[in-house]
PDB file of C-alpha atoms in Angstrom:
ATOM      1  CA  UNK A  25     118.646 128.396 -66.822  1.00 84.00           C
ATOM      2  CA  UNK A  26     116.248 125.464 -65.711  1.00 91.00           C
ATOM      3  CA  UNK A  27     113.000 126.781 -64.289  1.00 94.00           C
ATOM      4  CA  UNK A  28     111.429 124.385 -61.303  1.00 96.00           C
ATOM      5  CA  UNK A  29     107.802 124.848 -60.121  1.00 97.00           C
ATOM      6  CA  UNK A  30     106.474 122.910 -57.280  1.00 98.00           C
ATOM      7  CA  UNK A  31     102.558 122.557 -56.533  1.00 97.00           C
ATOM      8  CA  UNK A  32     100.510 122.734 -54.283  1.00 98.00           C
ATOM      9  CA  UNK A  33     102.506 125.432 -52.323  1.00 97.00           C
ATOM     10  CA  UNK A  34     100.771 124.957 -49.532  1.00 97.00           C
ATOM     11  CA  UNK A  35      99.071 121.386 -48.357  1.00 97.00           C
ATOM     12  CA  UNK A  36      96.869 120.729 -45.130  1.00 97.00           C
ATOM     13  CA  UNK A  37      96.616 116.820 -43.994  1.00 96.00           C
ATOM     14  CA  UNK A  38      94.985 114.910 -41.145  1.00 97.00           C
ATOM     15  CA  UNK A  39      97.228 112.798 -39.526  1.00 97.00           C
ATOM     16  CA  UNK A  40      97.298 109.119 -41.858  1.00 97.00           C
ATOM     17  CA  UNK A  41      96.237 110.909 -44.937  1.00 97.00           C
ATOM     18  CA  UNK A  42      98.007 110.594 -48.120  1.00 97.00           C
ATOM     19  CA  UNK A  43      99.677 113.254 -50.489  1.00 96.00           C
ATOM     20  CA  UNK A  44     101.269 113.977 -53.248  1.00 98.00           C
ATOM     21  CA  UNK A  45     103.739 116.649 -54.200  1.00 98.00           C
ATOM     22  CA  UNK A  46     103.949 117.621 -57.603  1.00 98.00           C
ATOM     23  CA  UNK A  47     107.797 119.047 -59.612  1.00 98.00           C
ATOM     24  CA  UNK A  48     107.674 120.258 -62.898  1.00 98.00           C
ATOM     25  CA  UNK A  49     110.967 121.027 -64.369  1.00 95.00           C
ATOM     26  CA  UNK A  50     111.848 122.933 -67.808  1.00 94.00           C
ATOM     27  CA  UNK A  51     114.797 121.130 -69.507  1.00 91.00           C
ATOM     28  CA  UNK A  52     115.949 117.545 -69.186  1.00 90.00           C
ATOM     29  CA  UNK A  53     117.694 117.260 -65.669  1.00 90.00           C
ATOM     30  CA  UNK A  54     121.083 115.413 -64.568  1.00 88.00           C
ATOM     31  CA  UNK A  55     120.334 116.056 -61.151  1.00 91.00           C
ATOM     32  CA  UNK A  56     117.060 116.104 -58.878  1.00 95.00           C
ATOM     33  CA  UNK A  57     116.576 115.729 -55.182  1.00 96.00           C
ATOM     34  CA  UNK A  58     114.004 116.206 -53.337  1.00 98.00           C
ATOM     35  CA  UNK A  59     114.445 117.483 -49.186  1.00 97.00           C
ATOM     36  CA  UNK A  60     112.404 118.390 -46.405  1.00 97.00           C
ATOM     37  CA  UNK A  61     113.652 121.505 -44.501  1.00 95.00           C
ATOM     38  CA  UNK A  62     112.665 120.858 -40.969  1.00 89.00           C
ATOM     39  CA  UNK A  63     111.300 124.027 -38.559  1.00 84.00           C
ATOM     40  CA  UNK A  64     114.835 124.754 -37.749  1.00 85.00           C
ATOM     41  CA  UNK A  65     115.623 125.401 -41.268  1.00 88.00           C
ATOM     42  CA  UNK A  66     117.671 121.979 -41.938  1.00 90.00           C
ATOM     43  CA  UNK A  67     117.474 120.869 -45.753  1.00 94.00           C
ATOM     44  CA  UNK A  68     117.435 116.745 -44.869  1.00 94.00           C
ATOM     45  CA  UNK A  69     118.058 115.146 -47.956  1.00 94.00           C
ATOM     46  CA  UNK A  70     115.091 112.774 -48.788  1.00 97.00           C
ATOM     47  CA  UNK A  71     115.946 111.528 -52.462  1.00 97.00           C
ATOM     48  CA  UNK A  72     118.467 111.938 -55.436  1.00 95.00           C
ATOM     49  CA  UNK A  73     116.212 110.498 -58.382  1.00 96.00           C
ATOM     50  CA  UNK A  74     117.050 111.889 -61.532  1.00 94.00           C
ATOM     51  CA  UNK A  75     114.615 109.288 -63.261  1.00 95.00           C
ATOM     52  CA  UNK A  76     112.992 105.996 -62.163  1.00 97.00           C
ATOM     53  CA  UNK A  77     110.736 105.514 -58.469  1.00 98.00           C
ATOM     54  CA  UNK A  78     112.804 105.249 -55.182  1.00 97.00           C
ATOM     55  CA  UNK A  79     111.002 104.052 -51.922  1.00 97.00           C
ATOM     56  CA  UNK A  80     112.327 105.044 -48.230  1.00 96.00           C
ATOM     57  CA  UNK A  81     109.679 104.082 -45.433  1.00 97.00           C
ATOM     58  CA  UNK A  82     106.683 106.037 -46.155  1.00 97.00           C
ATOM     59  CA  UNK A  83     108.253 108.050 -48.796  1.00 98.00           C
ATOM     60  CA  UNK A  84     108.436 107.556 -52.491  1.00 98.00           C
ATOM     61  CA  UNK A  85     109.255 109.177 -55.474  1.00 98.00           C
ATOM     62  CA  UNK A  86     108.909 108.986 -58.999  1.00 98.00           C
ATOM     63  CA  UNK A  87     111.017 110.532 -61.806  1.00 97.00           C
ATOM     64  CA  UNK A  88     109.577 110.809 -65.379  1.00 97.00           C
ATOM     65  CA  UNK A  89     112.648 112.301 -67.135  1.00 93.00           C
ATOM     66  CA  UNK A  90     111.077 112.637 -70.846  1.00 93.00           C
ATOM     67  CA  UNK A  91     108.041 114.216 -69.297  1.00 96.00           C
ATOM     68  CA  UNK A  92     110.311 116.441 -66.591  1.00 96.00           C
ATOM     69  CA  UNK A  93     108.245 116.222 -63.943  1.00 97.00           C
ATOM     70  CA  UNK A  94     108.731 114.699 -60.441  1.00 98.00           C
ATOM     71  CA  UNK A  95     106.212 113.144 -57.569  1.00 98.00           C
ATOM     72  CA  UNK A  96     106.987 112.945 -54.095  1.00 98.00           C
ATOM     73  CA  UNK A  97     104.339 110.463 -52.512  1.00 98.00           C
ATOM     74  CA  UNK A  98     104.104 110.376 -48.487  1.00 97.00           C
ATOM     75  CA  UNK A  99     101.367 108.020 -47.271  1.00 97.00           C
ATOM     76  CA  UNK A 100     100.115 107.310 -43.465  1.00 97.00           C
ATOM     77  CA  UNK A 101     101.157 111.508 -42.693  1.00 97.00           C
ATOM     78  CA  UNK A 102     102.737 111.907 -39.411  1.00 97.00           C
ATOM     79  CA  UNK A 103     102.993 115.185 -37.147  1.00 95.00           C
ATOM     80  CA  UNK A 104     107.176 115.274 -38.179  1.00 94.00           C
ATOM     81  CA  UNK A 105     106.132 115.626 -41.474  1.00 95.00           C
ATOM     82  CA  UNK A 106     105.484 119.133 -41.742  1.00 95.00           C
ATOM     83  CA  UNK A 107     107.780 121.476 -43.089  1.00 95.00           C
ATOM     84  CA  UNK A 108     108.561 122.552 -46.764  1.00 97.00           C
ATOM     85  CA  UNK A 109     109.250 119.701 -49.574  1.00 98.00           C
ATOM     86  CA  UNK A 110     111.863 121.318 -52.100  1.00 98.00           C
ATOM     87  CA  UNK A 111     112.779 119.536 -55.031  1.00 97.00           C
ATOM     88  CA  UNK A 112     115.546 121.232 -56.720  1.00 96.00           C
ATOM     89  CA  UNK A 113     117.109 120.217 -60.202  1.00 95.00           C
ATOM     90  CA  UNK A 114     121.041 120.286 -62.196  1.00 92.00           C
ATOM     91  CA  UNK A 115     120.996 120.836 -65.752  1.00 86.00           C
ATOM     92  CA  UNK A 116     124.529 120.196 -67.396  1.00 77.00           C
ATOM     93  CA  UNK A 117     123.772 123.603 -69.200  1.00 77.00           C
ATOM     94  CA  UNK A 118     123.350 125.529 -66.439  1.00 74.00           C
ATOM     95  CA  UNK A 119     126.582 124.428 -64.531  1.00 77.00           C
ATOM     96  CA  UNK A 120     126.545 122.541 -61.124  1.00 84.00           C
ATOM     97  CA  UNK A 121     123.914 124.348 -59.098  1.00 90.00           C
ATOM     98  CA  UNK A 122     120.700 123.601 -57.997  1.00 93.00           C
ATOM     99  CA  UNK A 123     117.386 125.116 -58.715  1.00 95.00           C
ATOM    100  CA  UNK A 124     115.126 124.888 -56.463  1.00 97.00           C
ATOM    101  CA  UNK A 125     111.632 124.974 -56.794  1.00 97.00           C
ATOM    102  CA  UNK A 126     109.338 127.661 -54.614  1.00 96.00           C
ATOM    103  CA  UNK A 127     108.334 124.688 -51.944  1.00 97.00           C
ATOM    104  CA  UNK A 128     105.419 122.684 -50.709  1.00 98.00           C
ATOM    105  CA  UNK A 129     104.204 123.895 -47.430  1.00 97.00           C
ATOM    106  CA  UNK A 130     102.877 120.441 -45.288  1.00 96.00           C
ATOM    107  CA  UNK A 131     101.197 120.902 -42.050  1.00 96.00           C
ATOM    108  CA  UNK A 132     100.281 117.866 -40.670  1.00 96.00           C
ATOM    109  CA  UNK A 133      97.458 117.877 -38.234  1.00 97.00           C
ATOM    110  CA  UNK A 134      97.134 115.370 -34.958  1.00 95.00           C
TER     111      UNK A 134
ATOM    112  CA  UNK B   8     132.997 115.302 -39.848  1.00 51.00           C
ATOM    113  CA  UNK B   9     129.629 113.703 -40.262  1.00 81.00           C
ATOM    114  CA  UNK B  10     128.067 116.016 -41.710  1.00 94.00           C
ATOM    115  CA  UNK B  11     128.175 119.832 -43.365  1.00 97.00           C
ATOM    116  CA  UNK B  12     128.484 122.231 -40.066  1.00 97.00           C
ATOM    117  CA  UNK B  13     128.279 126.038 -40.331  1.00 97.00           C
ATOM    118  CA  UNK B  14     129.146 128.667 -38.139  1.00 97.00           C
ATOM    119  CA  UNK B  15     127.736 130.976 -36.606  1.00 97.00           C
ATOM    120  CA  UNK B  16     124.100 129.438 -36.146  1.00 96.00           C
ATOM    121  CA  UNK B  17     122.795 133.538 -35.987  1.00 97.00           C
ATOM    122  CA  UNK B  18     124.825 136.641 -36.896  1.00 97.00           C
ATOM    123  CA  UNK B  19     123.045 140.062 -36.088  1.00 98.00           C
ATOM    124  CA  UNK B  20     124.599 142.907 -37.859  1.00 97.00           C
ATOM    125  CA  UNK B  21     123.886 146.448 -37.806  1.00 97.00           C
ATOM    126  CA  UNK B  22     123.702 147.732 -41.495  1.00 97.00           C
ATOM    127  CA  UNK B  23     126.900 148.333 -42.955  1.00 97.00           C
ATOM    128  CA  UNK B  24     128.990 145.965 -40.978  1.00 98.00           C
ATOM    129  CA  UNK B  25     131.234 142.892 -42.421  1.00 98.00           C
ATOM    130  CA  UNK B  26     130.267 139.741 -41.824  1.00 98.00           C
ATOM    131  CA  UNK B  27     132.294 136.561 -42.572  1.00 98.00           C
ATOM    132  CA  UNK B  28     130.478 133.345 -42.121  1.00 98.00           C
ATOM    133  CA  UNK B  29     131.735 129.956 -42.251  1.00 98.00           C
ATOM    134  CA  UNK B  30     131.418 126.277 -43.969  1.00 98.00           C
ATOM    135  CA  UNK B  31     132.508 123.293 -43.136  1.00 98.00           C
ATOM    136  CA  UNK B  32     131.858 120.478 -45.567  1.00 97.00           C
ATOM    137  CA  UNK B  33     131.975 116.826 -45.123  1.00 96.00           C
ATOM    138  CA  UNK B  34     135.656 115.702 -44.971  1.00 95.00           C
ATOM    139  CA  UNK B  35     136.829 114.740 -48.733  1.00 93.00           C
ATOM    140  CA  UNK B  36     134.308 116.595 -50.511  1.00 95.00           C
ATOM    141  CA  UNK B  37     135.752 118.212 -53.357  1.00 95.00           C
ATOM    142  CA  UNK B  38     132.690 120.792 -54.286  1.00 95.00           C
ATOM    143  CA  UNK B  39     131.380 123.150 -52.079  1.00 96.00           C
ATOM    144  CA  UNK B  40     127.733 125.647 -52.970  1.00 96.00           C
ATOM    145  CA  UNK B  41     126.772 128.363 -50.874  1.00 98.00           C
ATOM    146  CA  UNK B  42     123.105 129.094 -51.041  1.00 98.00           C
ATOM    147  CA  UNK B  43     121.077 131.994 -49.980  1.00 98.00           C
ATOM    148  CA  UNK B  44     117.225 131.472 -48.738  1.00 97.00           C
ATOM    149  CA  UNK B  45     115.409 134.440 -48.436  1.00 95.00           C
ATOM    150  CA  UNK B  46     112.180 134.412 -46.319  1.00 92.00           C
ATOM    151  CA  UNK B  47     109.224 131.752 -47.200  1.00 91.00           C
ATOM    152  CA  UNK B  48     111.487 131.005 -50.594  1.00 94.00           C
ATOM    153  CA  UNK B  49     113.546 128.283 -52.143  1.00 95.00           C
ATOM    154  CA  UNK B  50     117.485 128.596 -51.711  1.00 97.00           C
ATOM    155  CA  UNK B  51     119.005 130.218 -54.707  1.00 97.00           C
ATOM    156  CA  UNK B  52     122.135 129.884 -56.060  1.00 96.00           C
ATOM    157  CA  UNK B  53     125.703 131.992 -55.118  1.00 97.00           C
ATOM    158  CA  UNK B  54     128.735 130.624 -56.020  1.00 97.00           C
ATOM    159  CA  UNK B  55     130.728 127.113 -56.393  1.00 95.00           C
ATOM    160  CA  UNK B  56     134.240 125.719 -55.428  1.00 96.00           C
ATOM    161  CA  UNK B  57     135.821 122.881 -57.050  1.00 95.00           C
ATOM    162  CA  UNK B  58     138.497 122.653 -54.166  1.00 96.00           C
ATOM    163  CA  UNK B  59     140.042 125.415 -53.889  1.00 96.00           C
ATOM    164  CA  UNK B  60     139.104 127.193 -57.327  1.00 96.00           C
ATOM    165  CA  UNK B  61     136.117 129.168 -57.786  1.00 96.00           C
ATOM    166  CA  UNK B  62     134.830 128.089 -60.778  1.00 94.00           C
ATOM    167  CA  UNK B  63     131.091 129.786 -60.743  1.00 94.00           C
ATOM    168  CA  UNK B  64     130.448 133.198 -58.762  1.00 94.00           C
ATOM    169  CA  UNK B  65     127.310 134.128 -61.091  1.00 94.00           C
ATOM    170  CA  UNK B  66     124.858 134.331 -58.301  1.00 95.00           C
ATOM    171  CA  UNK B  67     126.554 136.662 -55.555  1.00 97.00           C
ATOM    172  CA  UNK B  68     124.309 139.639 -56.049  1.00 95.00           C
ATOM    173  CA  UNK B  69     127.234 142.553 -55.588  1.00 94.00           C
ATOM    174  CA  UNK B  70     130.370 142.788 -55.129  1.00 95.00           C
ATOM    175  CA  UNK B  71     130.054 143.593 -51.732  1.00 97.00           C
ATOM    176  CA  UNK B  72     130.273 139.258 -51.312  1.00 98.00           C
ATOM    177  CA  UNK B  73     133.148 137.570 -51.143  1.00 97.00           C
ATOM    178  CA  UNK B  74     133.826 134.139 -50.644  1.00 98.00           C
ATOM    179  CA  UNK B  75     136.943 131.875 -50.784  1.00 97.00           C
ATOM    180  CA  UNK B  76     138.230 128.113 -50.025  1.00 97.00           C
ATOM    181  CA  UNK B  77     141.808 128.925 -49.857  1.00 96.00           C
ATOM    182  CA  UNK B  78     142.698 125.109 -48.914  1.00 94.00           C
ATOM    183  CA  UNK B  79     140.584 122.891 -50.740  1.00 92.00           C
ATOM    184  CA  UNK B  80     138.093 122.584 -47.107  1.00 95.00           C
ATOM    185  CA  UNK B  81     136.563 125.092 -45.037  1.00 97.00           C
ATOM    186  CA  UNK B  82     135.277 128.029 -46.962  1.00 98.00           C
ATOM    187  CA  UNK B  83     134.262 131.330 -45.842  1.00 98.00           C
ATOM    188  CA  UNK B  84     131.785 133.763 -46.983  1.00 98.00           C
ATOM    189  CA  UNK B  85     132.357 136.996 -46.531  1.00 98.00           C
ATOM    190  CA  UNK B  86     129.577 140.254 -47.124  1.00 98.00           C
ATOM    191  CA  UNK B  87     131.042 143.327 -46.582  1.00 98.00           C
ATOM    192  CA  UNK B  88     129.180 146.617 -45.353  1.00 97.00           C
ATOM    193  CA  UNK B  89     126.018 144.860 -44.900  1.00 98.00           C
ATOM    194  CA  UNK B  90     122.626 145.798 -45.727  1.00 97.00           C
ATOM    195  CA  UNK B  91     118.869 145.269 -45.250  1.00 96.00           C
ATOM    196  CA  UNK B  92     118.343 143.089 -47.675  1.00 96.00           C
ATOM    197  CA  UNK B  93     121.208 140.913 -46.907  1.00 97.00           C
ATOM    198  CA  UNK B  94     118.555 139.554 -44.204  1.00 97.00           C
ATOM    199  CA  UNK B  95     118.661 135.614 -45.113  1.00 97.00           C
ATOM    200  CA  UNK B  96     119.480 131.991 -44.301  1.00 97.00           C
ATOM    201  CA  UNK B  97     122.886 131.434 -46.002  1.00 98.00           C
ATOM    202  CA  UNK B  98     122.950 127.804 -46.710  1.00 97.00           C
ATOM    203  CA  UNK B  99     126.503 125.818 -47.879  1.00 97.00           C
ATOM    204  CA  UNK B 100     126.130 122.736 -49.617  1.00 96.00           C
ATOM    205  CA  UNK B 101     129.062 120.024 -50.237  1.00 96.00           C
ATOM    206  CA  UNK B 102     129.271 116.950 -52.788  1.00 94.00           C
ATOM    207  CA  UNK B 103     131.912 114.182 -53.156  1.00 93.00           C
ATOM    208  CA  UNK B 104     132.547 114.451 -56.980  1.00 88.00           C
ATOM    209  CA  UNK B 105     133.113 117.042 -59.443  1.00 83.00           C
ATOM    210  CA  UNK B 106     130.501 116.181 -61.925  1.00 69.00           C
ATOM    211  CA  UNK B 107     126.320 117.338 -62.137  1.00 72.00           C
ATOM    212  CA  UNK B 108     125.163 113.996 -61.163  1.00 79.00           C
ATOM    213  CA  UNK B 109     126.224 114.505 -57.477  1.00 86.00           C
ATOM    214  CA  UNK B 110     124.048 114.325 -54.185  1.00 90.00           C
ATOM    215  CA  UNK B 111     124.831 117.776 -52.431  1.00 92.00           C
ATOM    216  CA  UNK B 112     124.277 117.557 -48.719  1.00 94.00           C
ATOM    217  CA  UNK B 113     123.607 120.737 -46.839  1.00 95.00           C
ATOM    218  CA  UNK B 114     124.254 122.511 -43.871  1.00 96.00           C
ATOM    219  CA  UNK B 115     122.585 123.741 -41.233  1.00 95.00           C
ATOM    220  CA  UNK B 116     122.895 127.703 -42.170  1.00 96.00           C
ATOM    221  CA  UNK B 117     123.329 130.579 -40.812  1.00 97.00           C
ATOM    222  CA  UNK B 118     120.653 133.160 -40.254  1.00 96.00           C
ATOM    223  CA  UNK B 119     122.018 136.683 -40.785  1.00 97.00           C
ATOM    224  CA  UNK B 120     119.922 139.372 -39.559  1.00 97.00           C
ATOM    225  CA  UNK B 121     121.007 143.104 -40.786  1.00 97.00           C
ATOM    226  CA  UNK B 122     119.399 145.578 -38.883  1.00 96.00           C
TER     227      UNK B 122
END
């Protein structure tokens, strides 16, 4: 099946830094989304972007198909950011599921 | 409803209990995932429903799980004589469509506990 790595796993920001979240994936995707699982353990999804650059807010992302890889950009950090970025990926191969990747661990800092 | 709810929230078993958790996906969604997150890791994979048929059950680890969506809607997962490492979020996921290029939306999980 499709193998998903995510780095850095673990990220420390001051509050109005920049970041970003790096998705490698190992076969061309149909599917990717990227979610933030909130302390409580909610996956929220944050974007469905199996190629091209989507922009929500303070939150971007960017989709190179032919290169399978994916960015997550958050600018101006907040506090409610923290939690664990997932991106997780569908390969028509590999049936319907998705693979996630191991997680990006944000802490934001006041 | 608005979104994917799951009940219970918690479950605390003592080993070798059953356990039968429960999905409910967003109204009209045809596919429904459950998901297993172990500690400080990524959900991974355990079966899929295309209403009511099961069409992939590759990633329930025994045969000890169990899960069915005998009307096409809720869905229940069911482990039987539980163990240790059963200890995990259990995560169900639902999409509108059929096909690979569909948003899943998740739920909130339930966090089962095996003592």
């Amino acid at each position: 099946g499709i193998q998903v790595e995510q780095s850095p796993p673990d990220l420390i920001l001051q509050e109005g830094a920049n970041s970003t979240l790096r998705c490698n994936f190992s076969d061309s995707v149909n599917n990717l989304q990227w979610f933030h699982q909130n302390p409580w353990g909610q996956l929220i999804n944050l974007f469905y972007i199996p190629s091209g650059t989507k922009q929500n807010g303070r939150l971007s992302a960017t989709t190179v198909a032919t290169e399978r890889y994916s960015l997550l950009y958050i600018s101006s950090s907040q506090t409610t950011d923290s939690g664990v970025y997932f991106c997780a990926a569908q390969n028509r191969n590999a049936g319907n599921m998705l693979t996630f990747g191991g997680g990006t661990r944000l802490m934001v800092k006041p | 409803g608005a979104g994917v709810s799951q009940s219970p929230r918690y479950k605390v078993a003592k080993r070798g209990q059953d356990v039968a958790l429960r999905c409910d996906p967003i109204s009209g969604h045809v596919s429904l995932f459950w998901y297993q997150q172990a500690l400080g890791q990524g959900p991974e994979f355990l079966t899929y429903f295309q209403n009511e048929a099961q069409l992939d059950k590759s990633g329930l680890p025994s045969d000890r799980f169990f899960a069915e969506r005998p009307e096409g809607s809720v869905s229940t997962l069911k482990i039987q004589r539980t163990q240790q490492e059963d200890s995990a979020v259990y995560l169900c996921a639902s999409s509108a469509g059929t096909g690979v290029r569909d948003t899943q939306y998740f739920g909130p999980g339930t966090r089962l506990t095996v003592l």
